[in-house]
Amino acid sequence: MSTGTTTGATFNWRDSYSVKVQAMDNQHKRLFALINELHGAMGQGHGKEVAGDILRRLIDYTVQHFYAEELLMQEHNYPGLATHRAEHQALTDKVIAFKKEFDAGRTYITPQLMTFLQQWLKNHIQAVDQRYGDFLNSHGVH
Ligand code: FEO
């Protein structure tokens, strides 16, 4: 079990993270895998090119996931869409700003960054994403 203060070698999706919508659970699992991949690259001391490629794939997939999730909420008139979208936008802005600094050689992948990403994903799923589960289930989305 992660303490929340370390980067932890294992960062695994677990059943308690389910949002009760299969497609979104699958996308969240993919995000966990990409964060693990980035963590592994950092731990193995891979070069900037390898870490940069994983970071780019993580950002691209995060943006895709946010878009898919927002579309699903929009299609079913989910009342919490605006605040949820704002959270997505804030994280997207932050990681894109980080990537620019990374590409310019002004920052690098640190344990602190990994902790931030892990905590953000876990907290967002549990505090924000899980709120739409029952709502979407009641609209026939599982
Ligand atoms: Fe699954 Fe709101 O991100």
PDB file of C-alpha atoms and ligand atoms in Angstrom:
ATOM      1  CA  MET A   1       0.000   0.000   0.000  1.00  0.00           C
ATOM      2  CA  SER A   2       1.344   3.380  -0.951  1.00  0.00           C
ATOM      3  CA  THR A   3       1.958   5.779   1.906  1.00  0.00           C
ATOM      4  CA  GLY A   4       1.219   8.761  -0.272  1.00  0.00           C
ATOM      5  CA  THR A   5       4.606  10.213   0.505  1.00  0.00           C
ATOM      6  CA  THR A   6       6.782   7.952  -1.577  1.00  0.00           C
ATOM      7  CA  THR A   7       6.823   7.126  -5.240  1.00  0.00           C
ATOM      8  CA  GLY A   8       6.395   3.418  -4.418  1.00  0.00           C
ATOM      9  CA  ALA A   9       7.589   0.785  -6.867  1.00  0.00           C
ATOM     10  CA  THR A  10       4.038  -0.375  -7.482  1.00  0.00           C
ATOM     11  CA  PHE A  11       1.272   1.949  -8.434  1.00  0.00           C
ATOM     12  CA  ASN A  12      -1.616  -0.315  -9.214  1.00  0.00           C
ATOM     13  CA  TRP A  13      -5.209   0.254 -10.141  1.00  0.00           C
ATOM     14  CA  ARG A  14      -7.463  -1.514  -7.685  1.00  0.00           C
ATOM     15  CA  ASP A  15     -11.165  -2.381  -7.562  1.00  0.00           C
ATOM     16  CA  SER A  16     -11.872   0.409  -5.088  1.00  0.00           C
ATOM     17  CA  TYR A  17     -10.916   2.885  -7.865  1.00  0.00           C
ATOM     18  CA  SER A  18     -13.745   1.678 -10.095  1.00  0.00           C
ATOM     19  CA  VAL A  19     -16.057   4.407 -11.405  1.00  0.00           C
ATOM     20  CA  LYS A  20     -18.604   1.716 -12.410  1.00  0.00           C
ATOM     21  CA  VAL A  21     -18.173   2.512 -16.116  1.00  0.00           C
ATOM     22  CA  GLN A  22     -16.047  -0.125 -17.818  1.00  0.00           C
ATOM     23  CA  ALA A  23     -14.603   2.056 -20.574  1.00  0.00           C
ATOM     24  CA  MET A  24     -13.463   4.679 -18.064  1.00  0.00           C
ATOM     25  CA  ASP A  25     -11.989   2.050 -15.736  1.00  0.00           C
ATOM     26  CA  ASN A  26     -10.026   0.685 -18.694  1.00  0.00           C
ATOM     27  CA  GLN A  27      -8.717   4.145 -19.565  1.00  0.00           C
ATOM     28  CA  HIS A  28      -7.740   4.773 -15.944  1.00  0.00           C
ATOM     29  CA  LYS A  29      -5.837   1.468 -15.924  1.00  0.00           C
ATOM     30  CA  ARG A  30      -3.935   2.627 -18.996  1.00  0.00           C
ATOM     31  CA  LEU A  31      -3.044   5.892 -17.208  1.00  0.00           C
ATOM     32  CA  PHE A  32      -1.734   3.924 -14.234  1.00  0.00           C
ATOM     33  CA  ALA A  33       0.383   1.853 -16.641  1.00  0.00           C
ATOM     34  CA  LEU A  34       1.823   4.939 -18.340  1.00  0.00           C
ATOM     35  CA  ILE A  35       2.679   6.544 -14.996  1.00  0.00           C
ATOM     36  CA  ASN A  36       4.382   3.284 -13.991  1.00  0.00           C
ATOM     37  CA  GLU A  37       6.288   3.291 -17.258  1.00  0.00           C
ATOM     38  CA  LEU A  38       7.501   6.839 -16.603  1.00  0.00           C
ATOM     39  CA  HIS A  39       8.421   5.896 -13.056  1.00  0.00           C
ATOM     40  CA  GLY A  40      10.377   2.904 -14.366  1.00  0.00           C
ATOM     41  CA  ALA A  41      12.252   5.060 -16.871  1.00  0.00           C
ATOM     42  CA  MET A  42      13.192   7.500 -14.121  1.00  0.00           C
ATOM     43  CA  GLY A  43      14.337   4.675 -11.828  1.00  0.00           C
ATOM     44  CA  GLN A  44      16.461   3.092 -14.538  1.00  0.00           C
ATOM     45  CA  GLY A  45      18.116   6.396 -15.348  1.00  0.00           C
ATOM     46  CA  HIS A  46      17.000   6.365 -18.977  1.00  0.00           C
ATOM     47  CA  GLY A  47      17.958   9.319 -21.089  1.00  0.00           C
ATOM     48  CA  LYS A  48      15.893  12.387 -21.682  1.00  0.00           C
ATOM     49  CA  GLU A  49      14.693  11.069 -25.028  1.00  0.00           C
ATOM     50  CA  VAL A  50      13.098   7.937 -23.559  1.00  0.00           C
ATOM     51  CA  ALA A  51      11.512   9.784 -20.628  1.00  0.00           C
ATOM     52  CA  GLY A  52      10.336  12.532 -22.989  1.00  0.00           C
ATOM     53  CA  ASP A  53       8.630   9.996 -25.234  1.00  0.00           C
ATOM     54  CA  ILE A  54       6.797   8.372 -22.324  1.00  0.00           C
ATOM     55  CA  LEU A  55       5.838  11.788 -20.964  1.00  0.00           C
ATOM     56  CA  ARG A  56       4.437  12.757 -24.366  1.00  0.00           C
ATOM     57  CA  ARG A  57       2.404   9.538 -24.554  1.00  0.00           C
ATOM     58  CA  LEU A  58       1.144  10.068 -21.006  1.00  0.00           C
ATOM     59  CA  ILE A  59       0.028  13.616 -21.788  1.00  0.00           C
ATOM     60  CA  ASP A  60      -1.585  12.590 -25.101  1.00  0.00           C
ATOM     61  CA  TYR A  61      -3.493   9.760 -23.464  1.00  0.00           C
ATOM     62  CA  THR A  62      -4.525  11.954 -20.524  1.00  0.00           C
ATOM     63  CA  VAL A  63      -5.972  14.533 -22.930  1.00  0.00           C
ATOM     64  CA  GLN A  64      -7.781  11.774 -24.865  1.00  0.00           C
ATOM     65  CA  HIS A  65      -9.181  10.315 -21.663  1.00  0.00           C
ATOM     66  CA  PHE A  66     -10.373  13.679 -20.358  1.00  0.00           C
ATOM     67  CA  TYR A  67     -12.087  14.359 -23.674  1.00  0.00           C
ATOM     68  CA  ALA A  68     -13.817  10.947 -23.707  1.00  0.00           C
ATOM     69  CA  GLU A  69     -14.947  11.343 -20.109  1.00  0.00           C
ATOM     70  CA  GLU A  70     -16.268  14.861 -20.663  1.00  0.00           C
ATOM     71  CA  LEU A  71     -18.120  13.744 -23.795  1.00  0.00           C
ATOM     72  CA  LEU A  72     -19.786  10.931 -21.855  1.00  0.00           C
ATOM     73  CA  MET A  73     -20.853  13.318 -19.093  1.00  0.00           C
ATOM     74  CA  GLN A  74     -22.063  15.840 -21.659  1.00  0.00           C
ATOM     75  CA  GLU A  75     -24.093  13.254 -23.577  1.00  0.00           C
ATOM     76  CA  HIS A  76     -25.993  12.421 -20.397  1.00  0.00           C
ATOM     77  CA  ASN A  77     -26.286  15.988 -19.047  1.00  0.00           C
ATOM     78  CA  TYR A  78     -24.246  15.212 -15.965  1.00  0.00           C
ATOM     79  CA  PRO A  79     -24.722  18.182 -13.602  1.00  0.00           C
ATOM     80  CA  GLY A  80     -21.122  18.168 -12.337  1.00  0.00           C
ATOM     81  CA  LEU A  81     -19.566  18.554 -15.791  1.00  0.00           C
ATOM     82  CA  ALA A  82     -18.334  22.165 -15.491  1.00  0.00           C
ATOM     83  CA  THR A  83     -16.380  21.686 -12.266  1.00  0.00           C
ATOM     84  CA  HIS A  84     -15.072  18.344 -13.464  1.00  0.00           C
ATOM     85  CA  ARG A  85     -13.891  19.868 -16.733  1.00  0.00           C
ATOM     86  CA  ALA A  86     -12.141  22.666 -14.811  1.00  0.00           C
ATOM     87  CA  GLU A  87     -10.153  20.074 -12.852  1.00  0.00           C
ATOM     88  CA  HIS A  88      -9.138  18.385 -16.090  1.00  0.00           C
ATOM     89  CA  GLN A  89      -8.081  21.694 -17.611  1.00  0.00           C
ATOM     90  CA  ALA A  90      -6.000  22.665 -14.569  1.00  0.00           C
ATOM     91  CA  LEU A  91      -4.057  19.387 -14.692  1.00  0.00           C
ATOM     92  CA  THR A  92      -3.643  19.574 -18.479  1.00  0.00           C
ATOM     93  CA  ASP A  93      -2.261  23.125 -18.250  1.00  0.00           C
ATOM     94  CA  LYS A  94       0.138  22.040 -15.538  1.00  0.00           C
ATOM     95  CA  VAL A  95       1.555  19.013 -17.347  1.00  0.00           C
ATOM     96  CA  ILE A  96       1.864  20.854 -20.662  1.00  0.00           C
ATOM     97  CA  ALA A  97       3.778  23.643 -18.884  1.00  0.00           C
ATOM     98  CA  PHE A  98       6.003  20.988 -17.293  1.00  0.00           C
ATOM     99  CA  LYS A  99       6.618  19.325 -20.674  1.00  0.00           C
ATOM    100  CA  LYS A 100       7.732  22.654 -22.161  1.00  0.00           C
ATOM    101  CA  GLU A 101      10.237  23.117 -19.339  1.00  0.00           C
ATOM    102  CA  PHE A 102      11.347  19.498 -19.739  1.00  0.00           C
ATOM    103  CA  ASP A 103      11.856  19.838 -23.499  1.00  0.00           C
ATOM    104  CA  ALA A 104      13.845  23.021 -22.928  1.00  0.00           C
ATOM    105  CA  GLY A 105      16.112  21.190 -20.494  1.00  0.00           C
ATOM    106  CA  ARG A 106      15.093  23.373 -17.569  1.00  0.00           C
ATOM    107  CA  THR A 107      13.583  20.533 -15.512  1.00  0.00           C
ATOM    108  CA  TYR A 108      13.562  16.746 -15.396  1.00  0.00           C
ATOM    109  CA  ILE A 109      11.507  13.793 -14.117  1.00  0.00           C
ATOM    110  CA  THR A 110      11.826  13.777 -10.342  1.00  0.00           C
ATOM    111  CA  PRO A 111      10.391  11.586  -7.558  1.00  0.00           C
ATOM    112  CA  GLN A 112       8.336  14.643  -6.579  1.00  0.00           C
ATOM    113  CA  LEU A 113       6.785  14.784 -10.039  1.00  0.00           C
ATOM    114  CA  MET A 114       5.986  11.065  -9.874  1.00  0.00           C
ATOM    115  CA  THR A 115       4.360  11.469  -6.464  1.00  0.00           C
ATOM    116  CA  PHE A 116       2.355  14.411  -7.764  1.00  0.00           C
ATOM    117  CA  LEU A 117       1.070  12.441 -10.785  1.00  0.00           C
ATOM    118  CA  GLN A 118       0.244   9.348  -8.738  1.00  0.00           C
ATOM    119  CA  GLN A 119      -1.544  11.315  -6.049  1.00  0.00           C
ATOM    120  CA  TRP A 120      -3.379  13.483  -8.560  1.00  0.00           C
ATOM    121  CA  LEU A 121      -4.744  10.473 -10.444  1.00  0.00           C
ATOM    122  CA  LYS A 122      -5.776   8.549  -7.338  1.00  0.00           C
ATOM    123  CA  ASN A 123      -7.382  11.576  -5.710  1.00  0.00           C
ATOM    124  CA  HIS A 124      -9.134  12.690  -8.874  1.00  0.00           C
ATOM    125  CA  ILE A 125     -10.617   9.249  -9.498  1.00  0.00           C
ATOM    126  CA  GLN A 126     -11.798   8.868  -5.921  1.00  0.00           C
ATOM    127  CA  ALA A 127     -12.944  12.419  -5.218  1.00  0.00           C
ATOM    128  CA  VAL A 128     -14.244  13.511  -8.620  1.00  0.00           C
ATOM    129  CA  ASP A 129     -14.621  10.688 -11.155  1.00  0.00           C
ATOM    130  CA  GLN A 130     -16.425   8.315  -8.817  1.00  0.00           C
ATOM    131  CA  ARG A 131     -19.204  10.868  -8.415  1.00  0.00           C
ATOM    132  CA  TYR A 132     -20.484  10.220 -11.939  1.00  0.00           C
ATOM    133  CA  GLY A 133     -20.704   6.425 -11.546  1.00  0.00           C
ATOM    134  CA  ASP A 134     -24.179   6.100 -10.074  1.00  0.00           C
ATOM    135  CA  PHE A 135     -25.485   8.927 -12.259  1.00  0.00           C
ATOM    136  CA  LEU A 136     -24.277   7.325 -15.489  1.00  0.00           C
ATOM    137  CA  ASN A 137     -25.380   3.855 -14.338  1.00  0.00           C
ATOM    138  CA  SER A 138     -28.888   5.254 -13.849  1.00  0.00           C
ATOM    139  CA  HIS A 139     -28.689   6.460 -17.483  1.00  0.00           C
ATOM    140  CA  GLY A 140     -27.810   2.985 -18.709  1.00  0.00           C
ATOM    141  CA  VAL A 141     -24.038   3.497 -18.955  1.00  0.00           C
ATOM    142  CA  HIS A 142     -22.009   0.753 -17.332  1.00  0.00           C
TER     143      HIS A 142
HETATM  144 FE1  FEO B   1     -10.900  10.079 -15.257  1.00  0.00          FE
HETATM  145 FE2  FEO B   1     -11.891  12.925 -14.627  1.00  0.00          FE
HETATM  146  O1  FEO B   1     -10.572  11.816 -15.184  1.00  0.00           O
END
